[in-house]
């Protein structure tokens, strides 16, 4: 076999080995399709329970909250009991934000995350979390209330976030 | 370039009457200032249809081919200028001949780079006119500068190449100056193109709706521009060295005489040293780029390293592991050229062991592939002992250790043919050993402590200590090595041409792996924008906005690599014809 053919064959084997490795040894996960662009429209009035489920869908979907707030990654604090912790935080001397109750604290955490940074998850005053109003998340007011309802429901406290009226966006 | 100008002028610039745009926004306080439009909000039907052609695939392929050729024609002049300067400094005419030989090889590649660039531009204008229109409305002036610099680069290239034989003696410095101009123009071209692609990832100079503030510098100097500039520049140096090394390896294998083998062995060695010098700092530049991605957007960073795309980095680890092992193998083979190689052969197995262990750590995925029954048997998705190795602190530790031991291979290679002449040589070697040991302990302790025993905030901090330790080893030990061997006598000439054929395949593997890896990393850089043309500003609503699977991306990259390397082989063949004619 000529050197030319040997070199060509060697190159093809190397490229083929990498392609085969990618095909065989990495999981064949099909990435999720892009999220729908439209804001989630609330066609009819919701019960408090439906509103919390609506917030849960946003939490795992459009809101991208679970991307960081999950037990496996440890990148952001767990939100399992945040609605309970919020009531304690706003009366803590370390708290410098403007919220007067737990729901307002949750709202503030989404729109101005640097107002209070949980110790260990960023320097005080500079949270790595993005504001959820802005793209690429882009939650509207109703959607943010839905996420608050979900967090309150998950923590087992009274859900105070008001469900939307029919037709509200 | 005429095509570039024509295309730029033919792209519909966004004006207040644009079909896509909303309200025009004028700059506050400047009544006569130009109005800039928000980024277009496109629908699926706004994307032109092209019967039978997949627009994304067409643009992807054209962009990838252009990037490979552009990297090649930017890398070769860097390589050539370095070699020419070494020739001027040492007075060794072989370097001058080597530099000229390779500049000739790359000439054809310039034409092909222009052709692939034209293909990319046409495909973008045809398939994504609104995206191009938006980008031209912001970067139009830089595109004209790009065209101007292309003419400067072409002129400098012609003078540099055709003036090589004429500009000698007192004119040699002027010739080096032309080489500098050529490289400055080429590197500036790359920086300008980098501004466009990094703007699409981390837009700056625009508001939340994409309305441009009118200051081009704001858009150019976006968050990722400088990290990308550094990363691509260093990668180009390494890539240029690897391609020249592969050319030398092929010529070595095809040589008929000992003299030819000696020449191409030397050429391969020179090229591989430049490639390795680029390869060593490349992970640091990549780390900076990634850190800046996280700094700009945690979501983008997590999509890059923590989601589906994270598996690309396991593939990357495999390819870079192969690169490091091949580079070390080549150095170990190269040691046999020297008279004192036997002194150091015993160390090779230990270096190989450390490299293999480090490679396996780097290669360990955080989430293993487990069937439900396997996961149940394991007691969870993560292995209790191996899971920590899947995290970045472990991988950072591994890659720094690999770099340090590759540098050790290089030191041993340098010592394989010369013995130190200074009296304090033993003390110097002891100091080097102490620096190596202290740095390795520092790297491992920093990785373990900051990575696993402090909170998240300090994880990134450990990498700074590790990088500083590695750089200190390289710089301090190089200085000591230089001082130890001042006035050292070489034990005869290096036995150029005495390398085994297998070592040449290591050089070819480096070039092929580098090319494939560039393609894969190019994909992931683009893929982290997800369904955005311009991240968070201009959404991609085309039917191709989804992220493909890793295997699909690897197939596209593999086909591209085969096509690219086939053309490179054709270029080498053309260069050989020219060489025979000259001879």
XYZ file of C-alpha atoms in Angstrom:
752
model
C 0.000 0.000 0.000
C 1.386 3.424 -0.879
C 2.132 5.965 1.818
C -0.542 8.216 0.416
C -3.224 5.577 0.883
C -1.927 4.662 4.333
C -2.081 8.279 5.475
C -5.564 8.760 3.994
C -6.772 5.542 5.610
C -5.272 6.516 8.939
C -6.987 9.915 8.809
C -10.335 8.327 7.952
C -9.976 5.841 10.803
C -9.265 8.650 13.284
C -12.252 10.697 12.095
C -14.462 7.607 12.027
C -13.390 6.683 15.554
C -14.374 10.099 16.887
C -17.711 10.039 15.065
C -18.402 6.505 16.304
C -17.493 7.498 19.844
C -19.955 10.388 19.672
C -22.666 8.132 18.271
C -22.193 5.108 20.537
C -20.789 6.331 23.844
C -22.797 9.483 24.396
C -26.495 9.279 25.208
C -28.795 9.793 22.239
C -30.733 12.549 23.948
C -32.821 14.656 21.638
C -32.739 18.215 22.994
C -36.099 19.743 23.754
C -37.609 21.907 21.024
C -37.492 25.677 21.578
C -40.150 26.923 24.004
C -43.222 28.551 22.528
C -42.654 32.239 21.988
C -46.074 33.417 23.079
C -46.665 34.303 26.690
C -48.877 31.782 28.428
C -52.390 33.028 28.051
C -54.919 32.355 30.749
C -58.181 31.772 28.941
C -60.422 31.184 31.916
C -60.447 31.979 35.598
C -58.354 29.550 37.639
C -58.681 28.060 41.049
C -55.783 28.526 43.458
C -54.750 24.911 42.882
C -54.786 25.270 39.091
C -52.778 28.449 39.385
C -50.087 26.672 41.427
C -49.890 23.899 38.787
C -49.639 26.602 36.109
C -46.689 28.055 38.075
C -45.088 24.624 38.343
C -45.125 24.270 34.548
C -43.445 27.649 34.238
C -40.918 26.703 36.935
C -39.767 23.680 34.938
C -40.325 25.182 31.483
C -40.310 28.746 30.277
C -39.005 30.162 33.553
C -35.942 27.850 33.457
C -35.843 27.983 37.294
C -34.996 24.281 37.685
C -31.914 24.748 35.506
C -30.047 26.108 38.559
C -32.370 25.504 41.497
C -31.934 21.747 41.697
C -30.393 19.418 44.224
C -27.950 17.780 41.786
C -26.164 20.898 40.571
C -25.886 22.839 43.810
C -25.516 25.968 41.747
C -28.377 27.851 43.357
C -30.216 27.433 46.695
C -33.041 24.947 46.971
C -36.464 26.535 46.685
C -38.354 23.683 48.382
C -38.994 25.751 51.496
C -38.261 29.219 50.209
C -41.776 30.443 50.969
C -41.197 29.521 54.627
C -37.635 30.846 54.722
C -38.739 34.094 53.092
C -40.780 35.084 56.141
C -37.685 34.653 58.320
C -35.311 36.395 55.908
C -37.221 39.657 55.668
C -36.995 40.124 59.428
C -33.328 39.152 59.519
C -30.861 42.036 60.199
C -28.886 40.913 57.085
C -31.832 41.591 54.831
C -31.511 44.901 52.974
C -34.338 44.520 50.468
C -37.706 46.244 50.476
C -40.179 43.342 50.834
C -42.667 43.426 53.677
C -44.008 39.891 53.400
C -42.955 36.512 52.019
C -44.789 36.864 48.696
C -43.204 40.260 48.103
C -39.810 38.743 48.901
C -40.360 36.023 46.284
C -41.407 38.647 43.737
C -38.356 40.738 44.582
C -36.099 37.675 44.217
C -37.306 37.219 40.657
C -37.228 40.826 39.521
C -34.242 42.146 41.521
C -32.271 39.040 42.576
C -29.336 41.017 43.962
C -31.485 42.582 46.676
C -30.677 39.567 48.843
C -28.140 36.861 48.029
C -28.334 33.625 49.996
C -24.930 33.112 51.665
C -22.734 30.775 49.623
C -24.457 31.512 46.318
C -22.798 34.711 45.201
C -21.252 37.804 46.710
C -23.582 40.049 48.670
C -25.261 42.502 46.317
C -24.348 40.661 43.115
C -26.489 37.622 42.504
C -25.631 35.499 39.464
C -29.353 34.989 38.893
C -30.832 36.954 35.983
C -34.005 38.988 36.337
C -36.854 36.877 34.977
C -38.652 39.718 33.221
C -35.875 40.021 30.659
C -35.233 37.692 27.738
C -34.326 34.904 27.318
C -36.816 34.123 30.116
C -39.326 36.923 29.734
C -42.030 36.096 32.326
C -44.938 38.535 32.584
C -46.646 39.621 35.818
C -49.250 36.837 35.777
C -46.607 34.227 35.152
C -44.467 35.493 38.013
C -47.496 35.308 40.329
C -48.032 31.736 39.140
C -44.471 30.796 40.106
C -45.003 32.379 43.540
C -48.211 30.371 43.938
C -46.307 27.186 43.081
C -43.501 27.947 45.551
C -46.008 28.710 48.306
C -47.926 25.538 47.542
C -44.760 23.450 47.535
C -43.671 24.830 50.898
C -47.084 24.060 52.361
C -47.920 27.633 53.327
C -51.054 29.529 52.453
C -51.075 30.499 48.788
C -51.569 34.238 48.651
C -50.691 34.869 45.003
C -53.990 35.731 43.388
C -55.041 33.696 40.342
C -55.761 35.693 37.211
C -59.134 36.692 36.000
C -60.444 35.263 32.744
C -58.614 36.628 29.706
C -55.778 38.127 31.701
C -52.272 37.681 30.288
C -14.204 40.931 -1.852
C -16.176 42.551 -4.613
C -18.773 39.924 -3.841
C -18.693 40.907 -0.169
C -19.295 44.543 -1.031
C -22.060 43.646 -3.463
C -23.727 41.393 -0.922
C -23.505 43.968 1.847
C -25.008 46.576 -0.417
C -27.753 44.176 -1.528
C -28.857 43.221 1.996
C -32.019 45.136 2.838
C -30.960 47.510 5.600
C -33.555 47.992 8.309
C -35.286 51.292 7.884
C -38.471 52.655 9.420
C -40.369 51.185 6.480
C -38.955 47.721 6.983
C -41.614 45.044 6.848
C -40.217 43.281 9.884
C -39.597 46.118 12.237
C -41.763 47.863 14.715
C -41.395 51.504 15.627
C -38.247 53.368 14.757
C -36.313 54.635 17.737
C -34.257 57.777 17.463
C -31.402 58.536 19.772
C -32.409 60.665 22.673
C -31.339 64.232 22.420
C -30.063 63.989 18.875
C -32.831 64.984 16.604
C -30.845 64.442 13.431
C -29.267 61.195 14.567
C -30.021 58.111 12.518
C -32.936 56.020 13.692
C -32.278 52.402 14.567
C -34.842 49.701 14.492
C -35.578 46.999 17.037
C -34.438 43.537 16.069
C -36.926 41.967 13.649
C -39.435 39.550 15.142
C -39.531 36.850 12.541
C -42.119 34.203 11.795
C -41.433 30.862 10.141
C -42.757 32.180 6.812
C -40.233 35.044 6.837
C -37.424 32.591 6.079
C -36.892 32.015 2.353
C -37.515 28.506 1.111
C -34.888 26.821 -1.014
C -36.183 23.658 -2.578
C -34.310 20.636 -1.319
C -31.634 22.587 0.523
C -31.551 22.642 4.309
C -30.663 26.280 5.078
C -29.017 25.623 8.427
C -26.951 22.762 7.107
C -25.851 24.834 4.104
C -24.777 27.756 6.304
C -23.187 25.417 8.863
C -21.131 23.642 6.220
C -20.061 26.826 4.454
C -19.167 28.509 7.762
C -17.208 25.498 8.947
C -15.205 25.200 5.723
C -14.476 28.920 5.746
C -13.388 28.820 9.390
C -11.007 25.937 8.786
C -9.411 27.575 5.765
C -9.340 30.976 7.447
C -7.643 29.426 10.467
C -5.151 27.774 8.144
C -4.272 30.923 6.195
C -4.064 32.983 9.381
C -2.027 30.353 11.176
C 0.540 29.725 8.467
C 1.802 33.345 8.249
C 2.156 33.368 12.058
C 4.136 30.155 11.830
C 6.177 31.405 8.859
C 7.025 34.711 10.526
C 8.132 32.965 13.727
C 10.360 30.607 11.728
C 11.766 33.431 9.615
C 12.620 35.405 12.770
C 14.290 32.338 14.284
C 16.315 32.060 11.067
C 17.347 35.717 11.245
C 18.233 35.375 14.946
C 20.226 32.143 14.639
C 21.630 32.731 11.161
C 20.556 29.195 10.224
C 19.390 29.322 6.578
C 17.400 26.118 7.007
C 14.742 28.086 8.881
C 14.486 30.564 6.043
C 14.005 27.732 3.558
C 11.406 26.073 5.760
C 9.432 29.300 6.155
C 9.473 29.951 2.407
C 8.498 26.372 1.600
C 5.453 26.576 3.768
C 4.351 29.990 2.628
C 4.306 28.571 -0.891
C 2.188 25.647 0.274
C -0.403 27.977 1.755
C -0.787 30.241 -1.295
C -3.492 28.119 -2.930
C -5.361 28.039 0.377
C -5.860 31.812 0.192
C -7.953 31.479 -2.955
C -9.998 28.676 -1.434
C -10.532 30.728 1.732
C -11.959 33.554 -0.377
C -14.203 31.084 -2.232
C -15.554 29.515 0.958
C -16.047 32.985 2.429
C -18.088 33.950 -0.626
C -20.125 30.730 -0.287
C -20.836 31.542 3.366
C -21.860 35.093 2.591
C -24.164 34.071 -0.237
C -25.788 31.344 1.843
C -26.390 33.774 4.704
C -27.879 36.436 2.456
C -30.064 33.909 0.633
C -31.317 31.933 3.630
C -31.249 34.477 6.451
C -31.702 37.921 4.843
C -33.386 39.511 7.866
C -30.613 38.394 10.210
C -27.982 39.748 7.846
C -29.951 42.937 7.457
C -30.009 43.458 11.220
C -26.291 42.706 11.574
C -25.385 44.979 8.660
C -27.425 47.784 10.236
C -25.069 47.573 13.241
C -21.789 46.308 11.797
C -21.894 47.764 8.270
C -18.902 50.027 8.876
C -16.801 47.146 10.247
C -17.682 45.082 7.185
C -16.244 47.772 4.958
C -13.138 47.865 7.148
C -12.975 44.082 6.784
C -12.962 44.422 2.999
C -10.256 47.086 3.177
C -8.075 44.931 5.433
C -8.482 42.039 3.046
C -6.848 44.135 0.322
C -4.044 45.112 2.715
C -3.522 41.466 3.648
C -3.481 40.359 0.002
C -0.980 43.062 -0.954
C 1.267 42.218 1.977
C 1.072 38.528 1.104
C 2.180 39.099 -2.484
C 5.094 41.309 -1.427
C 6.029 38.858 1.332
C 6.022 35.824 -0.938
C 7.376 37.226 -4.196
C 9.884 39.418 -2.364
C 11.351 36.534 -0.366
C 14.335 35.920 -2.625
C 14.816 39.597 -3.506
C 14.574 41.139 -0.023
C 17.710 39.695 1.519
C 20.746 41.196 3.246
C 19.950 44.739 4.358
C 16.368 44.286 3.089
C 15.694 41.275 5.294
C 14.385 43.353 8.182
C 12.034 45.133 5.797
C 10.849 41.715 4.657
C 10.168 40.728 8.253
C 8.257 44.006 8.563
C 6.070 43.010 5.607
C 5.462 39.689 7.373
C 4.392 41.603 10.457
C 2.013 43.723 8.362
C 0.589 40.552 6.812
C -0.029 39.059 10.238
C -1.413 42.273 11.687
C -3.915 42.534 8.822
C -4.853 38.848 9.060
C -5.287 38.944 12.827
C -7.339 42.150 12.577
C -9.614 40.426 10.066
C -10.163 37.635 12.540
C -10.874 40.090 15.354
C -13.493 41.877 13.260
C -15.221 38.606 12.348
C -15.053 37.587 16.007
C -16.945 40.755 16.917
C -19.859 39.687 14.708
C -20.140 36.172 16.105
C -19.612 37.174 19.734
C -22.226 39.918 19.359
C -24.676 37.184 18.395
C -23.829 35.407 21.655
C -23.459 38.319 24.064
C -25.019 41.343 22.400
C -23.859 44.779 23.550
C -24.620 48.314 22.435
C -28.297 47.427 22.013
C -31.247 47.615 24.377
C -33.591 44.773 25.332
C -35.470 45.160 22.032
C -32.276 45.162 20.012
C -32.272 48.890 19.257
C -28.682 49.861 18.481
C -27.248 52.787 20.466
C -25.276 53.978 17.434
C -21.805 53.339 18.846
C -20.147 50.515 16.884
C -17.419 50.109 19.469
C -20.009 49.160 22.095
C -21.234 46.353 19.847
C -17.730 45.230 18.896
C -16.349 45.247 22.424
C -18.982 42.878 23.738
C -18.550 40.472 26.639
C -16.907 37.604 24.775
C -14.905 39.503 22.176
C -11.533 39.526 23.925
C -11.704 35.973 25.304
C -12.638 34.753 21.831
C -9.827 36.770 20.218
C -7.241 35.270 22.555
C -8.585 31.742 22.299
C -8.711 31.760 18.508
C -5.291 33.378 18.158
C -3.576 30.779 20.339
C -5.551 27.987 18.672
C -4.432 29.264 15.274
C -0.780 29.130 16.315
C -1.228 25.541 17.493
C -3.282 24.655 14.422
C -0.721 26.102 12.012
C 2.005 24.083 13.706
C -0.072 20.916 13.563
C -0.875 21.233 9.856
C 2.762 21.941 8.980
C 3.724 18.987 11.178
C 1.320 16.720 9.282
C 2.736 17.921 5.965
C 6.263 17.190 7.195
C 5.150 13.770 8.468
C 3.665 12.843 5.106
C 6.793 14.025 3.291
C 8.946 12.125 5.797
C 7.059 8.909 5.116
C 7.365 9.467 1.353
C 11.062 10.376 1.426
C 13.424 8.309 -0.685
C 16.742 9.389 0.796
C 18.171 9.804 4.292
C 18.783 13.472 3.592
C 15.127 14.026 2.760
C 14.022 12.121 5.851
C 16.364 14.239 7.951
C 14.966 17.463 6.464
C 11.340 16.528 7.011
C 12.048 15.095 10.455
C 13.519 18.455 11.411
C 10.579 20.283 9.823
C 8.126 18.085 11.742
C 9.983 18.687 14.985
C 10.029 22.476 14.511
C 6.345 22.550 13.627
C 5.336 20.266 16.480
C 7.196 22.371 19.033
C 5.254 25.434 17.891
C 2.027 23.402 17.992
C 2.769 22.179 21.522
C 3.699 25.699 22.641
C 0.235 26.758 21.451
C -1.460 23.688 22.881
C -0.175 24.225 26.434
C -1.857 27.595 27.126
C -4.938 26.807 25.027
C -6.939 25.221 27.884
C -6.394 28.367 29.948
C -7.728 30.578 27.166
C -10.658 28.201 26.791
C -11.291 28.360 30.501
C -11.353 32.159 30.434
C -13.808 32.078 27.533
C -16.073 29.673 29.408
C -15.846 31.660 32.637
C -16.905 34.771 30.725
C -19.855 32.895 29.226
C -20.993 32.057 32.767
C -20.308 35.606 33.836
C -22.546 36.952 31.076
C -25.346 34.452 31.527
C -25.582 31.613 34.006
C -28.208 29.977 31.800
C -25.951 30.063 28.769
C -23.111 28.609 30.840
C -25.287 25.846 32.205
C -26.597 25.039 28.738
C -22.969 24.800 27.661
C -21.577 22.661 30.469
C -24.513 21.237 32.346
C -27.123 20.190 29.805
C -27.224 17.976 26.758
C -24.265 19.818 25.242
C -22.163 18.791 28.244
C -21.631 15.445 26.531
C -19.687 17.278 23.855
C -17.099 18.007 26.491
C -16.661 14.317 27.200
C -15.938 13.904 23.485
C -13.655 16.938 23.701
C -11.837 15.318 26.626
C -11.282 12.176 24.563
C -9.919 14.157 21.607
C -7.697 16.427 23.702
C -6.501 13.396 25.631
C -5.518 11.858 22.298
C -3.772 15.125 21.361
C -1.747 15.194 24.572
C -0.838 11.511 24.386
C 0.212 11.880 20.730
C 2.283 14.989 21.493
C 4.035 13.211 24.364
C 4.602 10.091 22.290
C 6.216 12.226 19.592
C 8.497 13.871 22.174
C 9.480 10.487 23.639
C 10.311 9.178 20.157
C 12.204 12.418 19.496
C 14.378 11.842 22.564
C 15.969 8.954 20.706
C 17.586 11.439 18.306
C 19.922 12.523 21.113
C 22.936 10.690 22.545
C 21.710 10.835 26.165
C 18.214 9.482 25.559
C 18.922 6.318 27.562
C 19.244 8.399 30.736
C 15.623 9.436 30.562
C 13.857 6.475 28.968
C 13.053 5.083 32.398
C 10.911 8.111 33.240
C 8.630 7.664 30.250
C 6.477 4.943 31.806
C 5.778 7.109 34.867
C 4.868 10.114 32.755
C 2.634 7.889 30.637
C 0.944 6.558 33.771
C 0.226 10.051 35.126
C -1.078 11.179 31.738
C -3.336 8.133 31.493
C -4.760 8.626 35.005
C -5.304 12.354 34.382
C -6.929 11.555 31.060
C -9.344 9.147 32.756
C -10.276 11.745 35.370
C -10.908 14.331 32.673
C -12.877 11.802 30.719
C -15.212 10.761 33.584
C -18.727 12.025 32.914
C -20.767 13.449 35.753
C -23.857 11.570 34.686
C -22.956 8.065 33.547
C -24.992 6.147 31.016
C -27.052 3.788 33.130
C -30.013 1.558 32.471
C -32.707 1.742 35.188
C -31.602 -1.624 36.615
C -27.986 -0.452 36.718
C -28.965 2.787 38.424
C -30.937 0.821 40.999
C -27.967 -1.470 41.634
C -25.686 1.537 41.995
C -28.064 3.190 44.411
C -28.578 6.281 42.289
C -27.608 7.968 39.050
C -24.161 8.893 40.358
C -21.423 6.524 41.369
C -20.453 7.232 45.016
C -16.709 7.418 44.263
C -16.567 8.430 40.616
C -19.223 11.169 40.710
C -16.822 13.750 42.225
C -14.475 13.149 39.301
C -17.187 14.338 36.942
C -17.110 17.863 38.374
C -15.013 20.695 36.970
C -12.564 20.974 39.918
C -11.408 17.396 39.257
C -11.130 18.046 35.537
C -9.223 21.292 36.072
C -6.817 19.432 38.311
C -6.359 16.693 35.733
C -5.723 19.038 32.813
C -3.192 21.102 34.760
C -1.312 17.945 35.731
C -1.362 16.802 32.091
C 0.097 20.123 30.977
C 2.832 19.974 33.608
C 3.836 16.439 32.645
C 3.808 17.295 28.946
C 6.172 20.111 29.782
C 8.317 17.587 31.671
C 8.467 15.440 28.523
C 9.653 18.501 26.637
C 12.378 19.206 29.222
C 13.626 15.632 29.012
C 13.647 15.878 25.229
C 15.784 19.021 25.444
C 18.225 17.230 27.724
C 18.521 14.152 25.536
C 21.449 15.545 23.579
C 23.295 17.886 25.898
C 24.810 17.932 29.345
C 24.914 20.989 31.585
C 28.270 22.748 31.952
C 27.671 24.964 34.997
C 28.834 23.852 38.455
C 25.500 24.412 40.136
C 23.614 22.190 37.682
C 22.596 19.686 40.378
C 21.203 22.457 42.566
C 19.320 23.827 39.581
C 17.800 20.444 38.826
C 16.837 20.025 42.486
C 15.150 23.429 42.374
C 13.237 22.368 39.251
C 12.135 19.136 40.937
C 11.004 21.109 43.998
C 9.021 23.522 41.814
C 7.364 20.616 39.983
C 6.430 18.859 43.250
C 5.210 22.015 44.998
C 3.081 22.984 42.005
C 1.499 19.539 41.728
C 0.690 19.497 45.452
C -0.719 23.022 45.166
C -2.855 22.080 42.167
C -4.248 18.931 43.783
C -4.896 20.533 47.181
C -6.535 23.599 45.617
C -8.693 21.376 43.411
C -9.811 19.126 46.258
C -10.237 21.756 48.967
C -11.842 24.545 46.973
C -13.701 22.134 44.748
C -15.338 19.966 47.401
C -14.959 21.489 50.851
C -16.031 25.083 50.335
C -19.200 26.536 48.853
C -19.940 27.212 45.196
C -18.548 30.740 45.192
C -14.980 29.520 45.700
C -15.004 26.710 43.144
C -13.938 29.008 40.344
C -11.266 30.535 42.581
C -9.404 27.229 42.724
C -8.791 27.295 38.986
C -6.901 30.591 39.247
C -4.460 29.040 41.731
C -4.059 25.986 39.515
C -3.406 27.963 36.338
C -0.939 30.227 38.166
C 0.906 27.162 39.497
C 1.161 25.604 36.052
C 2.348 28.800 34.413
C 4.898 29.287 37.183
C 6.295 25.796 36.579
C 6.626 26.415 32.850
C 8.238 29.845 33.190
C 10.494 29.184 36.202
C 11.737 25.796 34.991
C 12.364 27.155 31.482
C 14.509 29.955 32.919
C 16.454 27.554 35.162
C 16.874 25.128 32.257
C 18.246 27.887 30.088
C 20.718 28.967 32.769
C 21.815 25.405 33.543
C 22.578 24.727 29.914
C 24.335 27.989 29.204
C 27.506 27.008 27.386
C 26.543 23.327 27.355
C 28.050 21.234 24.613
C 25.821 19.038 22.535
C 26.813 15.388 22.319
C 27.129 15.418 18.559
C 24.451 16.360 16.076
C 20.849 15.246 16.499
C 20.170 12.129 14.441
C 17.568 13.744 12.210
C 15.627 11.196 10.225
C 16.105 8.432 12.785
C 12.506 8.642 13.995
C 10.250 5.588 13.670
C 7.377 5.847 11.188
C 4.883 5.569 14.046
C 5.988 8.951 15.385
C 4.937 10.547 12.099
C 1.454 9.130 12.454
C 1.332 10.864 15.845
C 1.852 14.169 13.991
C -0.886 13.287 11.503
C -3.203 12.331 14.353
C -2.591 15.708 15.995
C -3.549 17.596 12.822
C -6.653 15.480 12.124
C -7.790 15.631 15.761
C -7.235 19.370 15.905
C -9.315 19.909 12.775
C -12.151 17.706 14.011
C -12.112 19.316 17.439
C -12.247 22.819 15.980
C -15.378 21.800 14.100
C -17.014 20.316 17.175
C -16.215 23.277 19.402
C -17.414 25.645 16.679
C -20.735 23.843 16.797
C -21.069 24.062 20.559
C -20.152 27.748 20.561
C -22.946 28.410 18.138
C -25.378 25.918 19.711
C -25.432 27.597 23.118
C -27.359 30.454 21.550
C -30.104 27.833 21.225
C -33.145 29.290 19.436
C -31.724 32.786 19.131
C -30.031 34.435 16.174
C -28.847 37.113 18.596
C -29.117 35.779 22.132
C -32.138 37.136 24.002
C -32.601 39.850 21.348
C -33.560 38.243 18.051
C -35.293 34.900 18.158
C -34.783 32.187 15.538
C -38.223 31.067 14.457
C -37.100 29.074 11.461
C -37.985 25.363 11.252
C -34.305 24.627 12.005
C -34.185 26.456 15.323
C -33.939 23.246 17.354
C -30.652 21.940 18.785
C -29.518 18.770 17.011
C -28.238 15.720 18.857
C -24.567 15.341 19.670
C -24.229 12.394 17.294
C -25.734 14.397 14.424
C -23.330 17.278 15.065
C -20.409 14.842 15.145
C -21.477 13.386 11.780
C -21.676 16.827 10.157
C -18.285 17.758 11.597
C -16.773 14.448 10.437
C -17.983 14.886 6.864
C -16.685 18.459 6.882
C -13.320 17.314 8.204
C -12.974 14.729 5.444
C -13.798 17.311 2.756
C -11.460 19.900 4.263
C -8.535 17.515 4.644
C -9.073 16.210 1.105
C -8.719 19.770 -0.194
C -5.655 20.297 2.008
C -4.107 17.145 0.525
C -4.825 18.526 -2.932
C -3.076 21.775 -1.925
C -0.066 19.832 -0.688
C 0.030 17.924 -3.962
C -0.035 21.174 -5.931
C 2.804 22.500 -3.773
C 4.828 19.373 -4.475
C 4.378 19.907 -8.206
C 5.663 23.464 -7.838
C 8.605 22.271 -5.774
C 9.623 19.671 -8.345
C 9.442 22.302 -11.068
C 11.686 24.632 -9.038
C 14.170 21.834 -8.418
